[in-house]
CSV table of C-alpha atoms in Angstrom, one decimal:
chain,number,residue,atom,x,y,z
A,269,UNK,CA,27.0,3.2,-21.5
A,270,UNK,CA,26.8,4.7,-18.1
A,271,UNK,CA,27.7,1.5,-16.1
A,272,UNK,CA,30.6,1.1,-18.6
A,273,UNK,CA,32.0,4.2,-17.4
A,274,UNK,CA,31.7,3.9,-13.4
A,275,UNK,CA,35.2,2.6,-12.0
A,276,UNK,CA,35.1,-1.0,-10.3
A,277,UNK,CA,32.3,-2.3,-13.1
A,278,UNK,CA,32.2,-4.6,-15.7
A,279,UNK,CA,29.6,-4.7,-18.2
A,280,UNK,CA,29.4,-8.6,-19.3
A,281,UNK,CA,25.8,-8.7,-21.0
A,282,UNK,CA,22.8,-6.5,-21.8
A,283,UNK,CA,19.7,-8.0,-22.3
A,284,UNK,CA,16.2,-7.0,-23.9
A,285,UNK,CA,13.9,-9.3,-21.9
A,286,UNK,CA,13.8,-11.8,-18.9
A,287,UNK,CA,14.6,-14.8,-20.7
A,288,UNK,CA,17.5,-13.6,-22.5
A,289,UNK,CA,19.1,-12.1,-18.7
A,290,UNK,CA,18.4,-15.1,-17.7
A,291,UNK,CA,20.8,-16.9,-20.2
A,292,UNK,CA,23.2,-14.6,-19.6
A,293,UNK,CA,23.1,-14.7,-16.0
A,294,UNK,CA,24.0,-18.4,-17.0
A,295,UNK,CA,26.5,-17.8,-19.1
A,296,UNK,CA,28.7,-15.1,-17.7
A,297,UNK,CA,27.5,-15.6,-13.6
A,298,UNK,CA,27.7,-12.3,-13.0
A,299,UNK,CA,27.7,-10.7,-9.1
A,300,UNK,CA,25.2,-8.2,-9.6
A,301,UNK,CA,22.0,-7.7,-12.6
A,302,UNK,CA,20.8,-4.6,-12.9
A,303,UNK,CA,17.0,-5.7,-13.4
A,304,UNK,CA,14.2,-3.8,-15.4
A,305,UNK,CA,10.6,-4.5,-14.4
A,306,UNK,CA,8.2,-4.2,-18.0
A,307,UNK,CA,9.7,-6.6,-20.0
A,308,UNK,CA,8.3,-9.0,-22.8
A,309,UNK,CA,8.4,-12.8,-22.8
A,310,UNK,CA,9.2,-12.8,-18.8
A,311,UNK,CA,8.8,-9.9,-16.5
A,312,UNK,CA,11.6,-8.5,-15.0
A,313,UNK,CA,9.9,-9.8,-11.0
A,314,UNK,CA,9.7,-12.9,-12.5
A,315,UNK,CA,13.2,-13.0,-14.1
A,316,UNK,CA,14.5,-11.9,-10.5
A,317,UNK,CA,12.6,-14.7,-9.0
A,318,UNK,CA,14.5,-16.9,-11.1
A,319,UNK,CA,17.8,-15.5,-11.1
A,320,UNK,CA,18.1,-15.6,-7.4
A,321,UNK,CA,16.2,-19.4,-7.0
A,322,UNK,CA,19.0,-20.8,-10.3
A,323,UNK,CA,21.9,-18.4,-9.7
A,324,UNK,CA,22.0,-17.3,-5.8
A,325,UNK,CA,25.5,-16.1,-5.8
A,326,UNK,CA,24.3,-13.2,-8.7
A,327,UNK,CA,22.4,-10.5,-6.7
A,328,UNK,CA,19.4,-8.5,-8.4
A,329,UNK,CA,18.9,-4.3,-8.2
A,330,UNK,CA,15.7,-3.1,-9.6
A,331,UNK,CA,16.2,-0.2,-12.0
A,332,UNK,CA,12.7,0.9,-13.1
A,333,UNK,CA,10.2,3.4,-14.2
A,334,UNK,CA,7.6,2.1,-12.0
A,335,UNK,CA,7.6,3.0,-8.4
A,336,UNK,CA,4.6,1.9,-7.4
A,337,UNK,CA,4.4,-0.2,-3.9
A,338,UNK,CA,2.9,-3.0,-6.3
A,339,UNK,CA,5.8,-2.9,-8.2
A,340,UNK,CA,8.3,-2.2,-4.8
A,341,UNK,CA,7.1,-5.2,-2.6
A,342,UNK,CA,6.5,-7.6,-5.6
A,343,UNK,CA,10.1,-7.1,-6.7
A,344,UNK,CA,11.9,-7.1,-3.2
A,345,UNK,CA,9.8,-10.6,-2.6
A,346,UNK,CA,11.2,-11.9,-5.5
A,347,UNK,CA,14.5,-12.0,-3.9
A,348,UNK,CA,15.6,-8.4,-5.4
A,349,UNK,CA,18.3,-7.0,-3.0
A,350,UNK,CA,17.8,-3.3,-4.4
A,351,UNK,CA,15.7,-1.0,-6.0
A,352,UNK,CA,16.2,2.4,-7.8
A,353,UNK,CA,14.4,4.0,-9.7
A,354,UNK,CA,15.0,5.3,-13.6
A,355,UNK,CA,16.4,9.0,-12.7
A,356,UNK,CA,19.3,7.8,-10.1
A,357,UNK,CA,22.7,8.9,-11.1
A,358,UNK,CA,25.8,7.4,-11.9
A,359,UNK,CA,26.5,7.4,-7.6
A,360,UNK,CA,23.4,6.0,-6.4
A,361,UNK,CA,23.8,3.1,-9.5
A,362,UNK,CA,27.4,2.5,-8.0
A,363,UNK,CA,26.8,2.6,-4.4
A,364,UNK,CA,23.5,-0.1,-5.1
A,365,UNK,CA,25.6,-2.1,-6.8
A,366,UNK,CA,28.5,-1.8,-4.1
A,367,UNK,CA,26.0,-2.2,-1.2
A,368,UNK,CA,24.5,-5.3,-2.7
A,369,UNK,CA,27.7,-7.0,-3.4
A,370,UNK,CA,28.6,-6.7,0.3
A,371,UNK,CA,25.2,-8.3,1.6
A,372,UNK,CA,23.4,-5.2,2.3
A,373,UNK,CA,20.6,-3.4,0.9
A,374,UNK,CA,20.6,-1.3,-2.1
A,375,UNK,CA,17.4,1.0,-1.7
A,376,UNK,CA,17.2,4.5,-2.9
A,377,UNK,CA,16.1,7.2,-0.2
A,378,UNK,CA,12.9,7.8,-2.1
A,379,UNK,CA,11.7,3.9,-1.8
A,380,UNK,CA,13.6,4.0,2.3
A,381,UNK,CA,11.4,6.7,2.4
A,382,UNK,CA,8.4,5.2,1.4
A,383,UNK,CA,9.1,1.7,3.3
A,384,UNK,CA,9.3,3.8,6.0
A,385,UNK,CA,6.0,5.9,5.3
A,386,UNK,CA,3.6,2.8,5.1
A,387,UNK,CA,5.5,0.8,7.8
A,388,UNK,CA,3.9,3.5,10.1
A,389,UNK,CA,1.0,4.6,8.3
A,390,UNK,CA,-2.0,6.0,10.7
A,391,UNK,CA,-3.3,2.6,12.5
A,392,UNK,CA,-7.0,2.1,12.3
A,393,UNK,CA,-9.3,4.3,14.2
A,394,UNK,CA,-11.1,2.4,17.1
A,395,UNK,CA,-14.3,1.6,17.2
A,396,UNK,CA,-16.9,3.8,19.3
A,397,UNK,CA,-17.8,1.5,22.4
A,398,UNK,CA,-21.5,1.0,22.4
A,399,UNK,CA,-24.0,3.2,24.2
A,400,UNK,CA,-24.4,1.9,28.4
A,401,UNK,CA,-28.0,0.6,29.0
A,402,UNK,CA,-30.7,2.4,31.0
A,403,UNK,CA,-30.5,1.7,34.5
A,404,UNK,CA,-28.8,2.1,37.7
A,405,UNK,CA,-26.6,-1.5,36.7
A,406,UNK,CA,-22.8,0.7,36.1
A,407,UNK,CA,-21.0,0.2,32.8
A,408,UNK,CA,-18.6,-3.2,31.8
A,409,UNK,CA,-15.1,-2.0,32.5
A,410,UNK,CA,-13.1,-1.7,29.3
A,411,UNK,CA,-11.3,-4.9,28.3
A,412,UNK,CA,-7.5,-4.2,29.0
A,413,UNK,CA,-5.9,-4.1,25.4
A,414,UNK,CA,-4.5,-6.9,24.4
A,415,UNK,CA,-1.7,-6.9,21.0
A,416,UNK,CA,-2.9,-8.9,17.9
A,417,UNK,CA,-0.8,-12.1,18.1
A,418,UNK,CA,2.5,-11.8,15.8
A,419,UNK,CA,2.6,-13.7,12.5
A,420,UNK,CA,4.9,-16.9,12.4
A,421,UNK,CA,5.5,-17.5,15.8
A,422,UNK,CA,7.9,-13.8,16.0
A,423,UNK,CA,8.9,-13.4,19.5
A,424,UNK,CA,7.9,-9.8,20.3
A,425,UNK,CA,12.1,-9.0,20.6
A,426,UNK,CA,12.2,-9.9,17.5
A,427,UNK,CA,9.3,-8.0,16.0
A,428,UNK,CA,11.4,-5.2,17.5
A,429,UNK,CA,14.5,-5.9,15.1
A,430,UNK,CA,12.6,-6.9,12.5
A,431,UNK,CA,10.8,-3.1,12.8
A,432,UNK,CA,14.2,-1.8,13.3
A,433,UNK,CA,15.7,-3.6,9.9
A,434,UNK,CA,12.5,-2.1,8.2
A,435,UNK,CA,13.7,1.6,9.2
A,436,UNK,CA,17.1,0.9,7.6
A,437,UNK,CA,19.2,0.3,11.2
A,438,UNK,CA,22.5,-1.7,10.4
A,439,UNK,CA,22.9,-4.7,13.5
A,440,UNK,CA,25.5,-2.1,15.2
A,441,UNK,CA,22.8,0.5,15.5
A,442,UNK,CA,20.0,-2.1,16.4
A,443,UNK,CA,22.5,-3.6,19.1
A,444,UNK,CA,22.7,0.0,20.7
A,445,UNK,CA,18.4,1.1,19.9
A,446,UNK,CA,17.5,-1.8,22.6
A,447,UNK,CA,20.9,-1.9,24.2
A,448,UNK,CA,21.8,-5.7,23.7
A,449,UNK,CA,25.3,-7.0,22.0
A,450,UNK,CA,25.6,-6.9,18.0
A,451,UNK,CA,26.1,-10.8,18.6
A,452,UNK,CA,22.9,-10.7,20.4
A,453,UNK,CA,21.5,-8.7,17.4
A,454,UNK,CA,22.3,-11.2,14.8
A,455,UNK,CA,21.1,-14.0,16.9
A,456,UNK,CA,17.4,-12.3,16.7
A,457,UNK,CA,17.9,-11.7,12.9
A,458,UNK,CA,18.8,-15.3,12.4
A,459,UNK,CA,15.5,-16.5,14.2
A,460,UNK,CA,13.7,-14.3,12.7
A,461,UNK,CA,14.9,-15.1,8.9
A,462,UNK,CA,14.5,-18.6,10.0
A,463,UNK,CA,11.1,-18.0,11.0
A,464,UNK,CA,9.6,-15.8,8.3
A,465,UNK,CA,11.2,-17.8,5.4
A,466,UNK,CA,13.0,-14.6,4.1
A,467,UNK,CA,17.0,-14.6,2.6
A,468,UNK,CA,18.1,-11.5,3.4
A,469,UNK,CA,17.3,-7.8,4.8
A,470,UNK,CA,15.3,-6.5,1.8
A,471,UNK,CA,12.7,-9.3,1.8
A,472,UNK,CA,12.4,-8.4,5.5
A,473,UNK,CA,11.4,-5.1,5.0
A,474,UNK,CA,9.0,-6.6,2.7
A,475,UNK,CA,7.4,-8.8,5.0
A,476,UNK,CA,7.6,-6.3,7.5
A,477,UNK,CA,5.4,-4.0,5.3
A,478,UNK,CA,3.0,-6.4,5.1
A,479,UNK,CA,2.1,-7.8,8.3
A,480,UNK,CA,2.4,-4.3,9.7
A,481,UNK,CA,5.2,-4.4,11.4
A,482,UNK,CA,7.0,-0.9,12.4
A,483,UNK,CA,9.1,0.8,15.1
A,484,UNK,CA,6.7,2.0,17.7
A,485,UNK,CA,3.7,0.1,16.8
């Protein structure tokens, strides 16, 4: 009823479960689905998984209950594009749906937040370096610190955008954070996505969750 109402959408289906979006989604192709989680018969990550691997030109938000990370990161690598949970209004519905028809990310500031939050979580503390010996003999110097090599063969620039894409920077504001083109920008994001195996900006900030990946680590 409340989609019904917001100017610029069309209601086409509503379904009670995975399986039966998913015949919709078939039927009626629809730009965006509007995706609950706790479903019978098929879940709704696994209904997302589908609808973007059968249908890729219907994009997925995540309207749930459930706002756990399990639940976040499980959806977003399905392939969902946004994610809102069950007390957004009629605005933040809209602007998701808007956002994720024109290729961007439809996140609600809570779940930003919380991307953000665990993307630069306290690192672990270091260990105590072992007592010297006895003895005239001085101490080992300290091993110069060395960073842990980056998953997939990122280049560190591009860990950089990837970290910036994470904190919700568009490719203009990227361009101008390491003071590069936006052409330069996209070039990185292309590698990257080639790289990492992820379609689009919200599985990046998936995989940039976990493999640690933030801005200023």
């Amino acid at each position: 009823m409340l989609l019904g109402l917001l100017p610029g959408i069309t209601v086409v289906g509503s379904a009670a479960d995975g399986e039966e979006a998913l015949r919709l989604v078939a039927e009626h192709a629809p730009d965006v689905v509007l995706m609950d989680l706790r479903m019978p018969r098929c879940d709704g990550v696994e209904a997302t998984r589908r609808v973007r691997a059968e249908h890729p030109g219907t994009e997925v938000v995540v309207l749930t209950t459930y706002a756990d990370d399990d639940s976040l990161f499980s959806a977003l690598q399905a392939g969902a594009r946004g994610f809102l949970t069950k007390d957004a209004g009629a605005e933040e519905i809209a602007r998701a749906v808007v956002d994720v028809r024109s290729g961007a990310a439809g996140l609600s500031p809570q779940v930003q937040l919380r991307l953000l939050e665990r993307l630069s979580g306290t690192p672990a503390a270091v260990p105590a370096a072992p007592e010297a010996p006895v003895g005239p003999a001085p101490a080992p110097a300290p091993a110069p610190f060395q960073r842990p090599p980056l998953p997939d063969g990122l280049t560190q620039r591009e860990a950089e955008v990837l970290a910036l894409i994470a904190a919700g920077l568009s490719n203009a504001e990227i361009a101008g954070r390491l003071f590069v083109s936006p052409a330069t920008v996209k070039t990185h994001i292309n590698n990257l996505f080639a790289k990492t195996a992820v379609r689009d900006r919200a599985q990046a900030v998936a995989y940039a969750f976990k493999h640690g990946i933030s801005d200023g680590s």
